[in-house]
mmCIF file with all atom_site columns, C-alpha atoms in Angstrom:
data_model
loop_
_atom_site.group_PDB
_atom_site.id
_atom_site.type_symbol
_atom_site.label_atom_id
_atom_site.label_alt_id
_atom_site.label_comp_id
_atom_site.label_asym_id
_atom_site.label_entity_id
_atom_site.label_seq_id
_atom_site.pdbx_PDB_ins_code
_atom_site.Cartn_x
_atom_site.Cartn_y
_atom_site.Cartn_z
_atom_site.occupancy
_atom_site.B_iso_or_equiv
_atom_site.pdbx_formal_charge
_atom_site.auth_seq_id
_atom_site.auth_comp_id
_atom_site.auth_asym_id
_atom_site.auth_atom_id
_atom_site.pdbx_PDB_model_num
ATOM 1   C CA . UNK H 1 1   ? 12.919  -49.812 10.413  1.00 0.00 ? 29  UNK H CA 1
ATOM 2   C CA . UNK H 1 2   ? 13.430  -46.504 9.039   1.00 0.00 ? 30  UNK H CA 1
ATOM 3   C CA . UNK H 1 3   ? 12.548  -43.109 10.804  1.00 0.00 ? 31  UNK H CA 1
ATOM 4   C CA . UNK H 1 4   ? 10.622  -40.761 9.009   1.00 0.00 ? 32  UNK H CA 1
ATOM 5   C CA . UNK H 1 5   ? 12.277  -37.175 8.665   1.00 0.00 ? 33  UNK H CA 1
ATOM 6   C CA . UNK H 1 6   ? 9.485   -34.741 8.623   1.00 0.00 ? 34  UNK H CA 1
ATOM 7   C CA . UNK H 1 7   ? 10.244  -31.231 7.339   1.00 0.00 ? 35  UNK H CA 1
ATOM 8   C CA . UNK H 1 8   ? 10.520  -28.413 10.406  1.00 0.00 ? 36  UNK H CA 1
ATOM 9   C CA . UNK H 1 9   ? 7.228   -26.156 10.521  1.00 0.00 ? 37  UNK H CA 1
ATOM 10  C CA . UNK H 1 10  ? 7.346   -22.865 9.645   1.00 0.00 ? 38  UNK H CA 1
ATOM 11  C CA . UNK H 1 11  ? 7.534   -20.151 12.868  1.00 0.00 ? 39  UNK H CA 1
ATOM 12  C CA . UNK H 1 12  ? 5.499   -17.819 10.200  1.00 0.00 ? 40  UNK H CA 1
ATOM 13  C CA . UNK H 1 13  ? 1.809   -18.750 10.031  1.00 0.00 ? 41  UNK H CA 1
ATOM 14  C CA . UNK H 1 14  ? 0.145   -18.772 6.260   1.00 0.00 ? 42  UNK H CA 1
ATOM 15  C CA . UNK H 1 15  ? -1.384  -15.711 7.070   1.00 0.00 ? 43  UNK H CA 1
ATOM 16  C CA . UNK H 1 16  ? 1.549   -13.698 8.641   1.00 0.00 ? 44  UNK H CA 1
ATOM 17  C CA . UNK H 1 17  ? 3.394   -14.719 5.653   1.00 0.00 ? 45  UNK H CA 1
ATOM 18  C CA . UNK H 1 18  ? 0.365   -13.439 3.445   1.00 0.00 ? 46  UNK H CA 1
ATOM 19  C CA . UNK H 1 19  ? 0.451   -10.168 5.302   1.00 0.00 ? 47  UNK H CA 1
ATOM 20  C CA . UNK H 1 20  ? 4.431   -9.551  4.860   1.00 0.00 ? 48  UNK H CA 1
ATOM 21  C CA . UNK H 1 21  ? 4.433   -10.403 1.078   1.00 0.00 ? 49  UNK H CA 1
ATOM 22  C CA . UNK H 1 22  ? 1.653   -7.903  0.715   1.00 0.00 ? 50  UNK H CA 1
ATOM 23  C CA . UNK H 1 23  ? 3.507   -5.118  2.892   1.00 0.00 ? 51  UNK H CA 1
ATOM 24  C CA . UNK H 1 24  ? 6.687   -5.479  0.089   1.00 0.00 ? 52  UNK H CA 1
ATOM 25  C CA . UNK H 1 25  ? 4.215   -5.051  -2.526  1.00 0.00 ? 53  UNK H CA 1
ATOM 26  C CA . UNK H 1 26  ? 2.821   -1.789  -0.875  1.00 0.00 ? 54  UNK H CA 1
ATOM 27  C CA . UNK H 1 27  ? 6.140   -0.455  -0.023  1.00 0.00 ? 55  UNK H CA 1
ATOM 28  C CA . UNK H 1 28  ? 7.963   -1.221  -2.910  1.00 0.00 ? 56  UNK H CA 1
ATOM 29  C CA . UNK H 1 29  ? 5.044   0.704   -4.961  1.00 0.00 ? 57  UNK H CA 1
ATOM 30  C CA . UNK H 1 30  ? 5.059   3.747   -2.892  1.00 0.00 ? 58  UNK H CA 1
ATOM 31  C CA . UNK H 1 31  ? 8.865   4.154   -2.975  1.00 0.00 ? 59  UNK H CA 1
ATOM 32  C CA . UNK H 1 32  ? 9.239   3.428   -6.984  1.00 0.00 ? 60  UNK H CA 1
ATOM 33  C CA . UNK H 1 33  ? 5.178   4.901   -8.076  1.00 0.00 ? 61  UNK H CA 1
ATOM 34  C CA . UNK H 1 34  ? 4.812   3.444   -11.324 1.00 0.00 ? 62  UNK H CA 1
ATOM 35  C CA . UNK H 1 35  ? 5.630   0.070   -12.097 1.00 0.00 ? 63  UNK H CA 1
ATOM 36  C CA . UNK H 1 36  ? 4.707   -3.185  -14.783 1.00 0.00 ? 64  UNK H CA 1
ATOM 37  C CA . UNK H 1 37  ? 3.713   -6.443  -13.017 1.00 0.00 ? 65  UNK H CA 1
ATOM 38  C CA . UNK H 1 38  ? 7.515   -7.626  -13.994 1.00 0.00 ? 66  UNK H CA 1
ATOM 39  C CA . UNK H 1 39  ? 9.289   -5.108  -12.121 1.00 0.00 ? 67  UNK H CA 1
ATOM 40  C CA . UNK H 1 40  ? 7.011   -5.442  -9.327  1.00 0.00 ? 68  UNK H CA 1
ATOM 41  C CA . UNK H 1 41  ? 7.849   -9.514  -9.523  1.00 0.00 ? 69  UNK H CA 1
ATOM 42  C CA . UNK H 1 42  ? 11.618  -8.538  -9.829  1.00 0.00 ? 70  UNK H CA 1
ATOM 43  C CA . UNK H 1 43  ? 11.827  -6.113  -6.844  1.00 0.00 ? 71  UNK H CA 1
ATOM 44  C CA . UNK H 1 44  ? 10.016  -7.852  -4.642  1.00 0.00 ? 72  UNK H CA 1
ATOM 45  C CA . UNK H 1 45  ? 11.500  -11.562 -5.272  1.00 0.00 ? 73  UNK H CA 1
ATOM 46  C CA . UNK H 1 46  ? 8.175   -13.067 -5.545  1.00 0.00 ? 74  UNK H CA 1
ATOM 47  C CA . UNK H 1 47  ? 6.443   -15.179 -8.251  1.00 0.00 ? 75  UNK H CA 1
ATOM 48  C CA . UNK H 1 48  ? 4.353   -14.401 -10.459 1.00 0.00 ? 76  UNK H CA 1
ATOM 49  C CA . UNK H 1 49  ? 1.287   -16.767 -8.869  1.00 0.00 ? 77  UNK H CA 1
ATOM 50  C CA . UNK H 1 50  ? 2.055   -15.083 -6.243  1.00 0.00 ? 78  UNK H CA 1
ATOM 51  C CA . UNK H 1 51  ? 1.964   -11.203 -6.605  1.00 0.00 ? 79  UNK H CA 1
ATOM 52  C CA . UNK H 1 52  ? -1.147  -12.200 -8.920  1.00 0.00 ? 80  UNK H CA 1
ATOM 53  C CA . UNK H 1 53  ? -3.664  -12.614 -6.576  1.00 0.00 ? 81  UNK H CA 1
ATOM 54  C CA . UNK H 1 54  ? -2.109  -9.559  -4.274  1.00 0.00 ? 82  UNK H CA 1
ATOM 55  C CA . UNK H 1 55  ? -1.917  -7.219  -6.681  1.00 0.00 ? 83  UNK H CA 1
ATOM 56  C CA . UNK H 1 56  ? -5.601  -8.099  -7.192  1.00 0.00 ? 84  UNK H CA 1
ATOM 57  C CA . UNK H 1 57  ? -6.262  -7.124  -3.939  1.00 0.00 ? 85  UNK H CA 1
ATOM 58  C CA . UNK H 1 58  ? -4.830  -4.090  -3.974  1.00 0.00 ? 86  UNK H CA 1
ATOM 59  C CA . UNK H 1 59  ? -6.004  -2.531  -6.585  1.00 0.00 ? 87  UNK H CA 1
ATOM 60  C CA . UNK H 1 60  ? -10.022 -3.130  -5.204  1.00 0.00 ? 88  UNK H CA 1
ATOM 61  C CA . UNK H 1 61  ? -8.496  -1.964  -2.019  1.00 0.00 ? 89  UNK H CA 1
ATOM 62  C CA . UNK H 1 62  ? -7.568  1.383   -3.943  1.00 0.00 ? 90  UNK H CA 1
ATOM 63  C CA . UNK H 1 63  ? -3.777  1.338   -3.191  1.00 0.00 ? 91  UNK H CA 1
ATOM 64  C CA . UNK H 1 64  ? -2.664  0.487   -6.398  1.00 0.00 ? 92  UNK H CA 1
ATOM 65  C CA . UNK H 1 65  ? -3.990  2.526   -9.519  1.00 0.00 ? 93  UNK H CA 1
ATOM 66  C CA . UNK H 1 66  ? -4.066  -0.083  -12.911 1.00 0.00 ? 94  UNK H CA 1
ATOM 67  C CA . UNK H 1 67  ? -2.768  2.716   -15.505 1.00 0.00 ? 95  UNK H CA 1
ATOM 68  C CA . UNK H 1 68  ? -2.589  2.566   -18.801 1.00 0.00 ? 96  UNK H CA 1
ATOM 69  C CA . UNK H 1 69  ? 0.332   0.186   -21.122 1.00 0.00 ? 97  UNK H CA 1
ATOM 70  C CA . UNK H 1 70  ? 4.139   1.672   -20.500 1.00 0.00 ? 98  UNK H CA 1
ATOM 71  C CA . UNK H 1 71  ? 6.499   2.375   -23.101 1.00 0.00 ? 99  UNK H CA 1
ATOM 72  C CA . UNK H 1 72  ? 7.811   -0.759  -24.964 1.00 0.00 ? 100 UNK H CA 1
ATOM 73  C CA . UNK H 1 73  ? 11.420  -1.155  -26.404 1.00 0.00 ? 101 UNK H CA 1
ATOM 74  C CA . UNK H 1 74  ? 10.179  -4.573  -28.029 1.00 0.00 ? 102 UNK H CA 1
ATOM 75  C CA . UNK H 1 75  ? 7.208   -6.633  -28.310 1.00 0.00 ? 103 UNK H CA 1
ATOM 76  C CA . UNK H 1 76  ? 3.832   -5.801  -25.999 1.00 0.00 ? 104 UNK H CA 1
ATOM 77  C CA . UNK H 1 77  ? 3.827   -2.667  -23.732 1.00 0.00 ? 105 UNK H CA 1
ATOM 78  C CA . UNK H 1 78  ? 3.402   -3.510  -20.473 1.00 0.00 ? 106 UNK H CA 1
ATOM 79  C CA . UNK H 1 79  ? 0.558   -2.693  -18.332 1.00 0.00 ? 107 UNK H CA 1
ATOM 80  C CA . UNK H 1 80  ? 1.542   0.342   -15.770 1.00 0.00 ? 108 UNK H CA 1
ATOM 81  C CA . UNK H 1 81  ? 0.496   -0.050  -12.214 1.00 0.00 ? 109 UNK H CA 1
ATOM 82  C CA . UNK H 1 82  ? 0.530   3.626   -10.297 1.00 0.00 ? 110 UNK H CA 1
ATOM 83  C CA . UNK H 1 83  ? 1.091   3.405   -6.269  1.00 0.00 ? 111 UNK H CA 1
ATOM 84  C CA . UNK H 1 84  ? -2.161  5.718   -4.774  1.00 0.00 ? 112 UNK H CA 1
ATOM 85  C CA . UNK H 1 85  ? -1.024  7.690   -2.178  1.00 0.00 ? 113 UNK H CA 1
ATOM 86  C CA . UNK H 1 86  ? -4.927  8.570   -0.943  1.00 0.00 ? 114 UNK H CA 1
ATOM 87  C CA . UNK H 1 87  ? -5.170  4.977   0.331   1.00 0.00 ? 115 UNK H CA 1
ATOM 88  C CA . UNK H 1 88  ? -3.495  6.039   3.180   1.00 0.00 ? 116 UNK H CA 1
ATOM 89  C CA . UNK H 1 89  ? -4.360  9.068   5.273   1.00 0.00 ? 117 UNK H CA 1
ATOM 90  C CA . UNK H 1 90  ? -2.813  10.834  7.934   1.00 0.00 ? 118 UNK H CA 1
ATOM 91  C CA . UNK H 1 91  ? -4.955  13.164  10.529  1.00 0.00 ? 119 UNK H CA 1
ATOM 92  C CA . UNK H 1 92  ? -4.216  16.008  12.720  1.00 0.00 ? 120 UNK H CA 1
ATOM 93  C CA . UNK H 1 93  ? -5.519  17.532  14.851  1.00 0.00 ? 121 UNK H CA 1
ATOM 94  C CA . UNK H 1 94  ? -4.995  20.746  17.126  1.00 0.00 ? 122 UNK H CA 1
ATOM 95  C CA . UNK H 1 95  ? -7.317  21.610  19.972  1.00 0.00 ? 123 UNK H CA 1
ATOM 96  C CA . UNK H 1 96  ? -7.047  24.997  21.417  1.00 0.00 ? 124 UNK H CA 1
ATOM 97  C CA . UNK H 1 97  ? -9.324  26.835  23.984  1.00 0.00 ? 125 UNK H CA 1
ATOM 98  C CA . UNK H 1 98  ? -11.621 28.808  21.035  1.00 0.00 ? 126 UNK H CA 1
ATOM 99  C CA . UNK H 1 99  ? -11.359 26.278  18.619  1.00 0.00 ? 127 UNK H CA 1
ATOM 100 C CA . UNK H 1 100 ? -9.839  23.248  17.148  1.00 0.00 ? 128 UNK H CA 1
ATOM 101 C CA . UNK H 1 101 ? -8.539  22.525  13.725  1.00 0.00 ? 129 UNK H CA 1
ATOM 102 C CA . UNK H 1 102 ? -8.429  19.246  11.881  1.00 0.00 ? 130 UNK H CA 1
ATOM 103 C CA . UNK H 1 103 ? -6.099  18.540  8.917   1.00 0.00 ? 131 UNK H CA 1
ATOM 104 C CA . UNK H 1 104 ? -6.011  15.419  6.374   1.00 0.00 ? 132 UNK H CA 1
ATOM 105 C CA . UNK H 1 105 ? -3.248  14.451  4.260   1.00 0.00 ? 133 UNK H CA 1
ATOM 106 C CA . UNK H 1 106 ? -2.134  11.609  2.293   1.00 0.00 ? 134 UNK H CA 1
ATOM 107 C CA . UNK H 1 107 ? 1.038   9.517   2.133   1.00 0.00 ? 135 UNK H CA 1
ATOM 108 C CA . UNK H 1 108 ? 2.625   12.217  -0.020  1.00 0.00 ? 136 UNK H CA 1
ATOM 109 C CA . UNK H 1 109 ? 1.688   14.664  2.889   1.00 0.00 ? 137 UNK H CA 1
ATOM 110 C CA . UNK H 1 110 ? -0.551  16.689  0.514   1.00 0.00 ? 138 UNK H CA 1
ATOM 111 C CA . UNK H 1 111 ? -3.587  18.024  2.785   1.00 0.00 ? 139 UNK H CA 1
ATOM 112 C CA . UNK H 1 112 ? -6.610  16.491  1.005   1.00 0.00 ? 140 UNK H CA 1
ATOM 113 C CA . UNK H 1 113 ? -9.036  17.931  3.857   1.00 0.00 ? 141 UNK H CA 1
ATOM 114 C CA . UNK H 1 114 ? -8.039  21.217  6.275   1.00 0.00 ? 142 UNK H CA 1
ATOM 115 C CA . UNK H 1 115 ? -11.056 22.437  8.495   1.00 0.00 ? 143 UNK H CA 1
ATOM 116 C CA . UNK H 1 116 ? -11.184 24.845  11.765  1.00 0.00 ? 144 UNK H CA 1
ATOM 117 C CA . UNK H 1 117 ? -13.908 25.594  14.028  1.00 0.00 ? 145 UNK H CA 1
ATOM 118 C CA . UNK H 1 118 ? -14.573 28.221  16.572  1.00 0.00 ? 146 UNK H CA 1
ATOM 119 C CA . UNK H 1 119 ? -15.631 26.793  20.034  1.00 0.00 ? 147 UNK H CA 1
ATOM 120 C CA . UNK H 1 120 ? -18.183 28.672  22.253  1.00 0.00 ? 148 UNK H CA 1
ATOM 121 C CA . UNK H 1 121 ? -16.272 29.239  25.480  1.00 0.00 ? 149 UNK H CA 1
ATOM 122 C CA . UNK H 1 122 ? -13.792 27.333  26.836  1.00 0.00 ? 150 UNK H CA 1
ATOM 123 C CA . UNK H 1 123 ? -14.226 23.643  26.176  1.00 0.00 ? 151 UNK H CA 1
ATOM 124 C CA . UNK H 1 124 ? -12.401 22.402  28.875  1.00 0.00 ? 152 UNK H CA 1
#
């Protein structure tokens, strides 16, 4: 009688694992901004089938930009894809006695959005 060996689980549920491959994606677009598909696949270490459907995501999700083909030493120009650093926002906001003030920026830490507002009397 022969025992069967069967493989150890993985401590890293399917959708954990989903959730880290896509957080490599994000972060290796915002550091490097504009990126083919390939160089994507090569930084990150993960297949093609895989960044596929991710990259997919993303882009409906707004934080990847598809841009236009890249420069081409040889054969097809590759299709550009541009990190968007609107998808993420940052807020701010400062409340004083007379007023309070509300800033917006984006990953870049551009402010997309600045607003202040006088308070009648003390709001406290």
């Amino acid at each position: 009688m022969t025992d069967v060996v069967t493989p150890p689980t993985s401590p890293v549920s399917r959708e954990r694992s989903k959730e880290i491959k896509r957080l490599s994606v994000i972060s290796t677009a915002r550091q490097v901004r504009v990126l083919s598909r390939a160089e994507l696949t090569e930084l990150t270490g993960l297949s093609p089938a895989t960044l596929t459907p991710l990259v997919r995501e993303l882009i409906a999700e707004g934080y990847l930009i598809e841009r236009g083909p890249g420069t081409s030493r040889a054969g097809r120009p590759r299709a550009m894809l541009e990190f968007n650093p609107r998808a993420e926002l940052v807020a701010a906001v400062a409340l004083e006695p007379a007023r309070i003030s509300c800033e917006i920026a984006d990953s870049d830490g551009t402010v997309v959005a600045h607003r202040t507002i006088r308070l009648a009397g003390d709001i406290v």
